[in-house]
XYZ file of C-alpha atoms in Angstrom:
755
model
C 137.377 79.803 150.606
C 140.446 78.093 149.199
C 140.185 75.965 146.092
C 140.471 72.227 146.411
C 143.383 72.162 144.015
C 145.438 74.395 146.317
C 145.303 71.819 149.117
C 145.178 68.523 147.296
C 148.281 68.770 145.049
C 151.132 66.387 145.837
C 154.720 67.698 145.690
C 156.666 67.182 142.473
C 158.513 63.857 142.117
C 162.088 63.934 143.384
C 164.935 61.523 142.786
C 164.299 57.841 143.055
C 166.416 57.525 146.258
C 163.665 58.882 148.576
C 163.496 56.850 151.740
C 160.356 55.525 153.344
C 160.110 58.373 155.877
C 159.991 60.935 153.164
C 157.176 59.118 151.338
C 155.349 58.841 154.648
C 155.701 62.597 155.271
C 154.348 63.312 151.791
C 151.312 61.132 152.416
C 150.703 62.784 155.771
C 150.934 66.255 154.218
C 148.428 65.265 151.551
C 146.049 64.028 154.221
C 146.489 67.271 156.145
C 145.758 69.329 153.018
C 142.596 67.372 152.427
C 141.596 67.761 156.045
C 142.307 71.457 155.914
C 140.073 71.823 152.838
C 137.256 69.915 154.453
C 137.921 71.744 157.671
C 137.701 75.165 156.077
C 134.455 74.264 154.378
C 132.973 72.931 157.599
C 134.271 75.920 159.559
C 132.358 78.204 157.250
C 129.357 75.971 157.540
C 129.643 75.834 161.336
C 130.114 79.606 161.521
C 127.010 80.124 159.465
C 125.141 77.945 161.922
C 126.518 79.956 164.895
C 128.133 76.878 166.615
C 131.894 77.459 166.084
C 133.242 76.148 169.478
C 131.488 72.829 169.197
C 132.725 72.473 165.621
C 136.367 73.143 166.646
C 136.108 70.581 169.414
C 134.675 68.034 167.034
C 137.375 68.788 164.426
C 140.273 68.318 166.937
C 138.671 65.176 168.334
C 138.479 63.762 164.837
C 142.020 64.734 163.744
C 143.887 64.021 167.038
C 141.605 61.912 169.171
C 143.183 59.876 172.003
C 146.318 59.065 169.994
C 149.146 61.304 171.255
C 151.189 60.489 168.167
C 148.708 62.416 166.098
C 149.753 65.672 167.794
C 152.635 65.991 165.349
C 150.042 66.879 162.685
C 149.018 70.073 164.484
C 151.977 72.159 163.329
C 151.373 71.348 159.699
C 147.597 71.811 160.090
C 148.122 75.243 161.709
C 150.540 76.150 158.918
C 147.992 75.280 156.253
C 145.222 77.166 158.044
C 147.489 80.225 158.371
C 148.335 80.091 154.661
C 144.648 79.927 153.741
C 143.897 82.860 155.998
C 146.615 84.942 154.300
C 145.258 84.158 150.842
C 141.761 85.183 151.889
C 143.106 88.443 153.325
C 144.945 89.152 150.061
C 141.728 88.649 148.103
C 139.856 91.016 150.420
C 142.593 93.651 150.064
C 142.543 93.314 146.250
C 138.798 93.835 146.075
C 139.003 96.726 148.564
C 141.635 98.482 146.445
C 139.650 98.106 143.176
C 136.348 99.514 144.499
C 137.661 103.065 145.220
C 139.106 103.202 141.709
C 135.722 102.325 140.199
C 133.993 104.859 142.421
C 136.551 107.487 141.406
C 135.962 106.685 137.725
C 132.192 106.935 138.149
C 132.561 110.278 139.959
C 134.778 111.562 137.178
C 132.216 110.541 134.535
C 129.455 112.209 136.530
C 131.494 115.405 136.806
C 132.106 115.438 133.053
C 128.391 114.870 132.410
C 127.566 117.725 134.742
C 129.948 120.025 132.873
C 128.370 119.053 129.530
C 124.923 119.672 130.968
C 125.916 123.115 132.264
C 127.375 123.932 128.877
C 124.142 122.917 127.145
C 122.085 124.943 129.638
C 124.184 128.020 128.896
C 123.654 127.519 125.172
C 119.911 127.048 125.722
C 119.714 130.265 127.757
C 121.562 132.192 125.084
C 119.327 130.834 122.315
C 116.206 131.573 124.355
C 117.208 135.210 124.855
C 118.110 135.558 121.169
C 114.743 134.156 120.058
C 112.828 136.439 122.413
C 114.777 139.462 121.163
C 114.055 138.514 117.552
C 110.347 138.035 118.275
C 110.127 141.444 119.945
C 111.818 143.052 116.936
C 109.544 141.273 114.443
C 106.278 141.831 116.339
C 105.407 145.196 114.666
C 106.063 143.690 111.244
C 103.813 140.739 112.069
C 100.978 143.029 113.107
C 101.306 145.172 109.954
C 101.456 142.122 107.687
C 98.457 140.545 109.460
C 96.356 143.642 108.869
C 97.339 143.737 105.190
C 96.575 140.015 104.758
C 93.140 140.480 106.321
C 92.414 143.311 103.875
C 93.544 141.203 100.933
C 91.378 138.254 102.045
C 88.369 140.555 102.438
C 88.867 141.934 98.939
C 89.250 138.405 97.542
C 85.971 137.369 99.184
C 84.181 140.359 97.669
C 85.679 139.579 94.272
C 84.614 135.897 94.494
C 81.110 136.998 95.524
C 80.855 139.261 92.487
C 82.151 136.488 90.220
C 79.400 134.138 91.456
C 76.735 136.772 90.819
C 78.182 137.450 87.372
C 78.182 133.731 86.566
C 74.566 133.327 87.693
C 73.444 136.327 85.635
C 75.360 135.047 82.614
C 73.606 131.656 82.810
C 70.252 133.390 83.278
C 70.838 135.566 80.185
C 71.801 132.491 78.164
C 68.576 130.687 79.139
C 66.546 133.756 78.117
C 68.276 133.954 74.727
C 67.762 130.223 74.061
C 64.055 130.500 74.886
C 63.693 133.535 72.618
C 65.126 131.445 69.744
C 62.981 128.427 70.808
C 66.113 126.348 71.586
C 64.572 124.500 74.534
C 67.211 121.779 74.680
C 70.082 124.232 75.219
C 67.995 126.197 77.706
C 67.393 123.018 79.692
C 71.121 122.120 79.554
C 72.021 125.579 80.853
C 69.510 125.159 83.675
C 71.296 121.918 84.612
C 74.565 123.880 84.924
C 72.808 126.459 87.087
C 71.347 123.751 89.341
C 74.798 122.163 89.732
C 76.146 125.560 90.819
C 73.342 125.746 93.356
C 74.390 122.368 94.749
C 78.028 123.482 94.994
C 76.974 126.578 96.959
C 75.047 124.621 99.602
C 77.967 124.702 102.055
C 78.428 128.466 101.704
C 77.433 130.816 104.541
C 76.413 133.609 102.112
C 72.678 133.371 102.683
C 71.781 136.215 100.305
C 73.804 134.655 97.503
C 72.137 131.279 98.142
C 68.718 132.910 98.087
C 69.444 134.715 94.822
C 70.711 131.514 93.224
C 67.736 129.415 94.386
C 65.217 132.038 93.240
C 66.842 132.209 89.786
C 66.804 128.410 89.406
C 63.200 128.251 90.565
C 62.156 130.996 88.118
C 63.584 129.344 85.008
C 62.654 125.810 86.139
C 58.966 126.789 86.413
C 58.961 128.374 82.955
C 60.653 125.398 81.291
C 58.680 122.778 83.225
C 55.308 124.383 82.412
C 56.176 124.653 78.731
C 57.520 121.110 78.362
C 54.783 119.572 80.514
C 52.092 121.177 78.361
C 53.706 119.912 75.142
C 54.308 116.443 76.618
C 50.698 116.073 77.789
C 49.501 117.119 74.352
C 51.576 114.369 72.718
C 50.282 111.828 75.252
C 46.724 112.872 74.464
C 47.364 112.227 70.763
C 48.518 108.716 71.705
C 45.327 108.241 73.831
C 47.322 107.833 77.014
C 46.632 106.145 79.409
C 45.865 102.819 77.730
C 42.909 101.537 79.745
C 41.341 98.933 77.430
C 43.064 95.635 76.524
C 45.506 95.812 73.572
C 43.136 93.923 71.250
C 40.232 96.340 71.717
C 42.574 99.309 71.312
C 43.798 97.979 68.009
C 40.258 97.502 66.747
C 38.679 100.684 68.129
C 41.401 103.217 67.494
C 43.005 103.659 64.119
C 46.736 104.360 63.967
C 47.298 108.062 63.177
C 49.018 108.815 59.889
C 51.649 110.950 61.590
C 52.602 108.302 64.148
C 56.363 108.437 63.409
C 56.396 112.186 63.929
C 54.423 111.846 67.173
C 56.802 109.254 68.546
C 59.761 111.404 67.528
C 58.285 114.404 69.348
C 57.543 112.186 72.352
C 61.173 111.084 72.514
C 62.448 114.664 72.158
C 60.193 115.993 74.902
C 61.026 113.035 77.142
C 64.756 113.818 76.864
C 64.185 117.520 77.450
C 62.166 116.800 80.578
C 64.962 114.546 81.820
C 67.238 117.597 81.676
C 65.041 119.230 84.317
C 65.441 116.292 86.721
C 68.339 117.874 88.664
C 66.588 121.175 89.270
C 63.273 119.412 89.995
C 64.874 117.298 92.756
C 66.483 120.475 94.081
C 63.204 122.382 94.322
C 60.596 119.682 94.980
C 60.293 117.983 98.355
C 59.877 114.220 97.733
C 56.711 112.584 99.020
C 57.436 109.908 101.623
C 55.416 107.583 103.782
C 55.748 107.932 107.580
C 59.028 106.721 109.082
C 57.244 103.977 111.038
C 57.155 101.876 107.862
C 60.986 101.878 107.699
C 61.024 101.921 103.923
C 64.457 101.810 102.244
C 65.760 104.941 100.561
C 64.935 105.117 96.856
C 65.568 107.709 94.118
C 62.795 110.001 92.934
C 60.681 108.971 89.944
C 61.984 110.776 86.860
C 59.985 113.829 85.772
C 58.515 112.522 82.455
C 57.281 109.366 84.194
C 55.684 111.521 86.899
C 53.728 113.331 84.183
C 52.696 110.021 82.590
C 51.522 108.733 85.976
C 49.339 111.778 86.657
C 46.131 110.462 84.957
C 46.622 107.042 86.541
C 47.045 108.620 89.985
C 43.787 110.495 89.478
C 41.962 107.260 88.657
C 43.535 105.438 91.609
C 42.595 108.174 94.071
C 39.059 108.263 92.639
C 38.483 104.521 93.063
C 40.513 103.663 96.177
C 40.159 106.726 98.435
C 37.127 108.168 100.094
C 33.688 106.550 100.185
C 33.696 104.927 96.742
C 32.315 101.400 96.505
C 35.576 100.212 94.965
C 37.516 101.228 98.106
C 36.623 98.149 100.219
C 39.303 96.396 102.235
C 37.311 93.150 102.301
C 38.099 92.663 98.573
C 41.167 90.907 99.809
C 38.863 88.164 100.979
C 38.159 87.316 97.320
C 41.769 86.295 96.652
C 41.931 84.497 99.988
C 38.796 82.538 99.099
C 40.312 81.489 95.784
C 43.461 80.380 97.619
C 41.409 78.141 99.890
C 40.104 76.318 96.812
C 43.686 75.762 95.642
C 44.711 74.443 99.049
C 41.802 72.014 99.148
C 42.715 70.689 95.699
C 46.405 70.387 96.668
C 45.629 68.549 99.919
C 43.459 66.071 98.026
C 45.991 65.370 95.250
C 49.254 65.110 97.211
C 48.557 61.668 98.805
C 48.148 60.220 95.307
C 51.531 61.579 94.181
C 53.737 60.834 97.199
C 55.363 57.704 95.750
C 55.811 58.875 92.178
C 59.065 60.807 92.336
C 58.727 62.512 88.981
C 55.135 63.686 89.517
C 55.810 64.693 93.109
C 58.865 66.753 92.103
C 56.876 68.389 89.335
C 54.119 69.234 91.811
C 56.598 70.799 94.279
C 58.201 72.837 91.484
C 54.850 74.144 90.288
C 53.766 74.995 93.841
C 56.963 76.945 94.477
C 56.626 78.874 91.205
C 52.973 79.597 91.984
C 53.868 80.861 95.472
C 56.616 83.120 94.122
C 54.329 84.696 91.526
C 51.457 84.999 93.995
C 53.537 87.048 96.440
C 55.763 89.005 94.052
C 53.310 89.835 91.264
C 49.932 89.893 92.993
C 51.064 91.054 96.425
C 49.376 88.220 98.321
C 50.158 88.709 102.052
C 52.565 86.161 103.508
C 50.500 86.012 106.706
C 47.563 84.424 104.842
C 47.225 80.687 104.298
C 49.250 79.471 101.339
C 50.530 76.343 99.650
C 53.671 76.137 101.796
C 51.474 75.129 104.728
C 50.328 72.077 102.761
C 53.914 71.112 101.884
C 54.840 71.439 105.581
C 52.526 68.623 106.593
C 54.653 65.857 108.181
C 54.173 63.067 105.619
C 54.450 65.383 102.638
C 57.436 67.238 104.107
C 59.427 64.082 104.865
C 58.775 62.871 101.326
C 59.930 66.244 100.023
C 63.154 65.974 102.033
C 63.775 62.448 100.755
C 63.263 63.424 97.141
C 65.448 66.524 97.484
C 68.251 64.387 98.927
C 67.877 61.752 96.223
C 68.006 64.164 93.312
C 70.818 66.191 94.920
C 72.973 63.062 95.251
C 72.229 62.126 91.641
C 73.239 65.625 90.586
C 76.475 65.306 92.574
C 77.295 62.009 90.845
C 76.658 63.637 87.500
C 78.747 66.749 88.149
C 81.753 64.790 89.460
C 81.739 62.337 86.556
C 81.536 65.087 83.952
C 84.533 65.603 81.661
C 84.523 69.303 82.552
C 84.194 68.657 86.307
C 87.606 70.116 87.161
C 87.723 72.873 84.556
C 86.664 76.412 85.389
C 83.896 77.870 83.258
C 85.637 81.250 83.358
C 89.226 80.123 82.798
C 89.642 82.557 79.896
C 88.226 85.550 81.828
C 90.843 86.720 84.334
C 88.626 89.156 86.251
C 85.905 86.550 86.805
C 88.173 83.553 87.438
C 89.999 84.899 90.496
C 89.124 81.848 92.614
C 89.713 79.356 89.745
C 86.592 77.444 90.763
C 86.134 74.103 88.988
C 82.762 73.490 87.392
C 81.756 70.746 89.847
C 82.245 73.028 92.896
C 80.341 75.916 91.356
C 77.526 73.607 90.265
C 77.363 72.119 93.770
C 77.102 75.510 95.480
C 74.446 76.539 92.942
C 72.564 73.387 93.898
C 72.709 74.370 97.574
C 71.575 77.886 96.716
C 68.604 76.554 94.745
C 67.643 74.339 97.684
C 67.770 77.412 99.951
C 65.467 79.332 97.617
C 63.040 76.426 97.620
C 62.635 76.149 101.385
C 63.244 79.698 102.644
C 59.522 80.613 102.480
C 58.416 77.710 104.676
C 56.243 79.059 107.498
C 57.842 77.046 110.346
C 61.448 77.524 111.490
C 61.666 73.856 112.500
C 61.058 72.815 108.874
C 63.744 75.212 107.671
C 66.199 73.734 110.167
C 65.542 70.245 108.782
C 66.399 71.505 105.290
C 69.509 73.146 106.722
C 70.614 69.777 108.107
C 70.047 68.300 104.643
C 72.336 70.963 103.163
C 75.015 70.265 105.768
C 74.805 66.533 105.026
C 75.237 67.243 101.322
C 78.274 69.433 102.018
C 79.837 66.673 104.115
C 79.093 64.079 101.442
C 80.661 66.288 98.771
C 83.716 66.827 101.010
C 84.134 63.051 101.386
C 83.907 62.618 97.620
C 86.515 65.327 97.087
C 88.762 63.598 99.637
C 88.439 60.302 97.793
C 89.367 61.884 94.471
C 92.219 63.740 96.168
C 93.695 60.491 97.520
C 93.797 59.134 93.978
C 95.844 62.184 92.966
C 98.222 62.193 95.961
C 101.209 61.080 93.906
C 100.697 64.066 91.610
C 100.134 66.678 94.292
C 101.176 69.457 91.917
C 98.993 68.231 89.087
C 96.057 70.058 87.565
C 93.331 67.905 89.121
C 94.855 68.033 92.605
C 94.987 71.836 92.420
C 91.424 71.940 91.110
C 90.253 69.875 94.107
C 92.064 72.280 96.432
C 90.422 75.255 94.713
C 87.050 73.561 95.094
C 87.561 72.985 98.832
C 88.632 76.598 99.324
C 85.677 77.945 97.309
C 83.089 75.924 99.229
C 84.599 76.969 102.568
C 84.640 80.633 101.519
C 81.032 80.616 100.308
C 79.813 78.899 103.468
C 81.605 81.519 105.563
C 79.829 84.234 103.558
C 76.493 82.495 103.981
C 77.052 82.364 107.742
C 76.692 86.170 107.802
C 73.549 86.143 105.668
C 70.412 87.390 107.431
C 68.443 84.270 106.537
C 71.013 81.903 108.074
C 71.446 84.176 111.086
C 67.707 83.855 111.683
C 68.040 80.086 111.378
C 70.902 80.212 113.892
C 68.643 81.985 116.354
C 65.914 79.411 115.768
C 68.416 76.584 116.260
C 69.568 78.212 119.499
C 66.023 78.105 120.844
C 65.599 74.454 119.816
C 68.930 73.392 121.356
C 68.139 75.266 124.564
C 64.813 73.432 124.893
C 66.307 69.996 124.184
C 69.570 70.497 126.160
C 71.549 69.071 123.242
C 74.468 71.554 123.535
C 76.739 72.654 126.361
C 76.425 76.099 127.894
C 79.645 77.137 126.152
C 78.324 76.099 122.735
C 75.005 77.825 123.387
C 76.879 80.970 124.410
C 78.954 80.896 121.238
C 75.849 80.554 119.096
C 74.055 83.328 120.975
C 77.014 85.737 120.689
C 77.463 84.919 116.991
C 81.005 83.644 117.648
C 80.074 80.489 115.776
C 77.683 79.831 112.917
C 75.445 77.054 111.641
C 78.174 76.054 109.142
C 81.140 76.036 111.545
C 81.487 72.235 111.658
C 81.551 71.990 107.871
C 83.925 74.940 107.512
C 86.357 73.453 110.052
C 86.457 70.125 108.240
C 87.005 71.828 104.889
C 89.727 74.063 106.332
C 91.495 71.029 107.777
C 91.364 69.294 104.398
C 92.655 72.456 102.713
C 95.563 72.705 105.163
C 96.485 69.043 104.693
C 96.480 69.393 100.909
C 98.534 72.579 101.015
C 101.008 70.962 103.402
C 101.398 68.035 101.027
C 102.116 70.419 98.135
C 104.592 72.433 100.194
C 106.403 69.263 101.285
C 106.573 68.054 97.675
C 108.098 71.291 96.399
C 110.392 71.509 99.410
C 111.770 68.046 98.704
C 112.485 69.045 95.120
C 114.188 72.228 96.280
C 116.340 70.307 98.779
C 117.414 67.870 96.046
C 118.294 70.792 93.784
C 120.277 72.451 96.611
C 122.705 69.564 97.189
C 125.453 71.166 95.109
C 124.848 74.520 96.727
C 125.261 73.002 100.188
C 128.728 71.751 99.163
C 129.908 75.117 97.822
C 133.462 75.981 98.973
C 132.512 79.035 100.975
C 135.941 79.131 102.628
C 137.916 79.673 99.433
C 135.766 81.952 97.278
C 137.396 85.157 95.934
C 136.456 88.416 97.630
C 134.190 90.936 95.992
C 137.115 93.245 95.205
C 138.777 90.443 93.232
C 135.767 90.084 90.904
C 134.823 92.500 88.160
C 131.110 91.754 88.549
C 129.314 89.603 91.096
C 127.358 86.763 89.521
C 125.057 84.011 90.744
C 126.716 80.867 92.055
C 126.446 78.178 89.405
C 125.522 75.634 92.081
C 122.509 77.780 93.039
C 120.990 77.654 89.545
C 119.181 74.280 89.951
C 117.742 75.443 93.272
C 116.426 78.741 91.897
C 115.164 77.236 88.630
C 113.225 74.546 90.475
C 111.764 77.117 92.822
C 110.837 79.490 90.000
C 109.175 76.807 87.892
C 107.091 75.467 90.767
C 105.985 78.952 91.828
C 104.884 79.810 88.297
C 103.090 76.477 87.949
C 101.136 76.789 91.182
C 100.404 80.483 90.689
C 98.577 79.517 87.492
C 96.748 76.553 89.036
C 95.817 77.838 92.511
C 93.579 80.768 93.356
C 95.210 83.864 94.794
C 94.407 83.214 98.464
C 95.611 79.600 98.315
C 98.786 80.472 96.453
C 99.555 83.150 99.029
C 99.295 80.595 101.833
C 101.368 78.123 99.797
C 104.337 80.385 99.104
C 104.390 81.721 102.659
C 104.464 78.166 104.067
C 107.198 77.248 101.587
C 109.261 80.338 102.413
C 109.076 79.539 106.119
C 110.538 76.060 105.552
C 113.051 77.349 103.014
C 114.290 80.048 105.372
C 114.966 77.524 108.149
C 116.538 75.047 105.720
C 119.031 77.502 104.203
C 119.868 78.870 107.627
C 120.437 75.525 109.313
C 121.653 73.275 106.493
C 123.730 75.721 104.441
C 124.766 78.661 106.608
C 125.290 77.004 110.000
C 126.879 73.947 108.370
C 129.736 75.933 106.775
C 132.430 78.505 107.483
C 132.734 81.632 105.344
C 135.606 83.778 104.264
C 134.962 87.323 103.065
C 134.261 86.194 99.498
C 131.991 83.363 100.588
C 129.902 85.661 102.772
C 129.603 88.228 99.960
C 128.625 85.502 97.470
C 125.955 84.131 99.830
C 124.585 87.638 100.343
C 124.479 88.203 96.560
C 122.766 84.858 95.899
C 120.117 85.520 98.517
C 119.361 89.235 98.115
C 119.762 89.546 94.349
C 118.409 86.179 93.225
C 116.416 84.231 95.830
C 114.473 87.084 97.435
C 113.455 88.697 94.086
C 111.738 85.435 93.101
C 109.018 86.406 95.608
C 108.924 90.150 94.850
C 105.953 89.568 92.528
C 103.934 88.331 95.506
C 104.890 90.906 98.161
C 106.679 94.239 98.430
C 109.465 93.157 100.817
C 110.149 89.422 100.363
C 113.281 89.604 102.532
C 111.018 90.027 105.568
C 109.859 86.430 105.062
C 113.499 85.185 105.120
C 114.376 86.659 108.508
C 116.930 83.999 109.481
C 118.734 84.109 106.133
C 118.610 87.903 105.850
C 120.020 88.489 109.329
C 122.617 85.739 108.946
C 123.880 87.479 105.782
C 124.069 90.738 107.716
C 126.227 89.153 110.433
C 128.517 87.357 107.975
C 129.042 90.494 105.886
C 129.748 92.969 108.680
C 133.065 94.725 108.169
C 135.823 93.464 110.428
C 135.730 96.389 112.845
C 131.992 96.222 113.356
C 132.136 92.445 113.759
C 134.869 92.714 116.391
C 132.980 95.391 118.258
C 129.739 93.396 118.129
C 131.484 90.265 119.385
C 133.022 92.164 122.304
C 129.664 93.680 123.224
C 127.936 90.299 123.116
C 130.619 88.672 125.255
C 130.639 91.460 127.844
C 126.861 91.950 128.131
C 125.429 88.480 127.773
C 121.628 88.627 127.820
C 121.576 92.303 128.835
C 119.686 95.169 127.130
C 122.907 96.662 125.656
C 123.383 93.423 123.695
C 119.871 93.695 122.249
C 120.463 97.335 121.357
C 123.718 96.464 119.612
C 121.989 93.727 117.586
C 119.142 96.037 116.613
C 121.633 98.681 115.544
C 123.072 96.412 112.853
C 119.623 95.153 111.808
C 119.278 91.961 113.864
C 115.807 91.458 115.365
C 114.940 87.792 114.812
C 118.112 85.927 115.752
C 118.969 85.344 119.400
C 122.264 86.497 120.876
C 123.630 82.946 120.965
C 122.791 82.516 117.249
C 124.696 85.692 116.384
C 127.716 84.497 118.368
C 127.641 81.198 116.452
C 127.473 83.093 113.149
C 130.383 85.309 114.140
C 132.411 82.176 114.848
C 131.635 80.959 111.311
C 133.602 83.905 109.901
C 137.193 83.094 109.014
C 138.336 86.583 108.063
C 139.406 87.723 111.536
C 142.562 89.821 111.972
C 145.530 88.264 113.771
C 145.471 89.952 117.185
C 148.249 87.808 118.646
C 145.912 86.065 121.063
């Protein structure tokens, strides 16, 4: 289709003496051109619709109509149509002549590729035949060498076998010599070495060697164990072991032997010598274990001297508590249970009198909890029997307990936050312990929560435990609100010590709660809460599903609020430092990048003087916050800061300027040798966090030939895979193609190509 400009142009202005007819003809020709343009467009449109005759009739009716004077336009209209037709035919001929050339070029390239491929196939065939010939020639040598290697390996195995036997016999002879000279300690030490050899040989397939080794260890272990056991039991007998009577009666009834120091010295010596036999004893003795149905945890064997000391006690225990003895009566548990009932009756009678005296009631609860702990841990009272926790679980008493716990917890929180050392870490001088830089108030608060957990975890009913859990969550939320209030007072000094301490406290509490969420006790409470919520329909199906699948935890609400506060505080710190950095970078932004000397004109590259305030500010703030924030928080801080800094330098400094060769080299030096190394202490490859700046420096510092080639590729393959490959080849992965083209246009050191 012809362009509008080809039809609509008026003829050039002639001399001023044109008559009216000429101007009229010009106007008519312009109208005809316009009509021809519209006509051509509508012809195409009519042809597409398959209604050409009707369109032609309509066109003539419109242009000529009933006015016979309009027929004089036909010649000019036909002339314009003919001219348009010729131009279209020329375009078709041009395209038709170019296509065979392209096809011929493609065929030529294919033929060349085919020739290369045939050449490579010939080379491959030649190499294949050469390799096969070489393998056939070397095959006899390989077989001979393989046989010799097998013989050598067999001899080496025999030699190693003999060395093991020799070593075992040498250790056995040494033990015999030590026993002949009554050097039991050295004999026992040598037996330890022999037992360690036995352990090393466990993976060997030499069954006869293993049997010989085990028999030798067993032989000497029995001799040494019998001798030392006899001597040890004799010493214990002199000390009147086991001590059955109370200490007072022993002191009165038995006089202290005159040779007591010597006896104790011999006891210590024999004890240490028996300990030497522990390795071989564990190797030879099968440990006694209860049936697997009890699911007892794995535990190490009792050491040999203690086993010997327990022997008389085991005899007494078996005598009294096995068989048909009168002392072996299971109902004796009823005695302790009967005593407990008396305690419960007394407790139930006294509690109503103490409910409204906070001090006495708290003292009573403390004593009950201590009594319960000792009853179960020391005396082995079964948890399934009635105990004092059932009394404390009674509704009136329990609600009073909850109220008092809340009251004293809030008082403790007031005290810890008003303390002079509230924001100072207890372990500030111990680097290994103070990794999280936890202020004293946060650690004291979490200890308070932990103590509360220990106090209620033995309650018999899950519903009561859940009420205490809600109390803990309320306390966490209250403490978070208090931290937020203190933080708002410190907002103007967001890099100050107290602000950082608050941030460390928030992070510590969130971390500990996340750890507690995986604790078995709180997982059991989560399951109990799931059952309660399901019965009361207080949660949606999605929330119930998340609780059931352990995707969420009982502390999720608190953790989310703390994490939001942490993010807000970190963002405020990052913004503060970023503002300071931007102020310090004002001179650097105005650097004359267009007129800087090239690298070849300088003896040594040095940092731009205008970049010094920027880097000094950045360095000082990083050092300050590294000392004040815990590791995890500081890592988040510097990564957030680097992200903003990368965008700022890229947009406000690089894209806002043009660079000659010296300017680009200076920018690259400032970034790679000065800015990036500031963060090398925190990560191995800091340049990977400055992707925009790093890749912009690459583009600006490409040599002229590579830059020209890259620009041509980008212009010829816009958005195509070859463009991406070309960018990747020079190290560009982050920047888009349009960004690279903009950066290339910022270069001023282009050669004069005459265009």
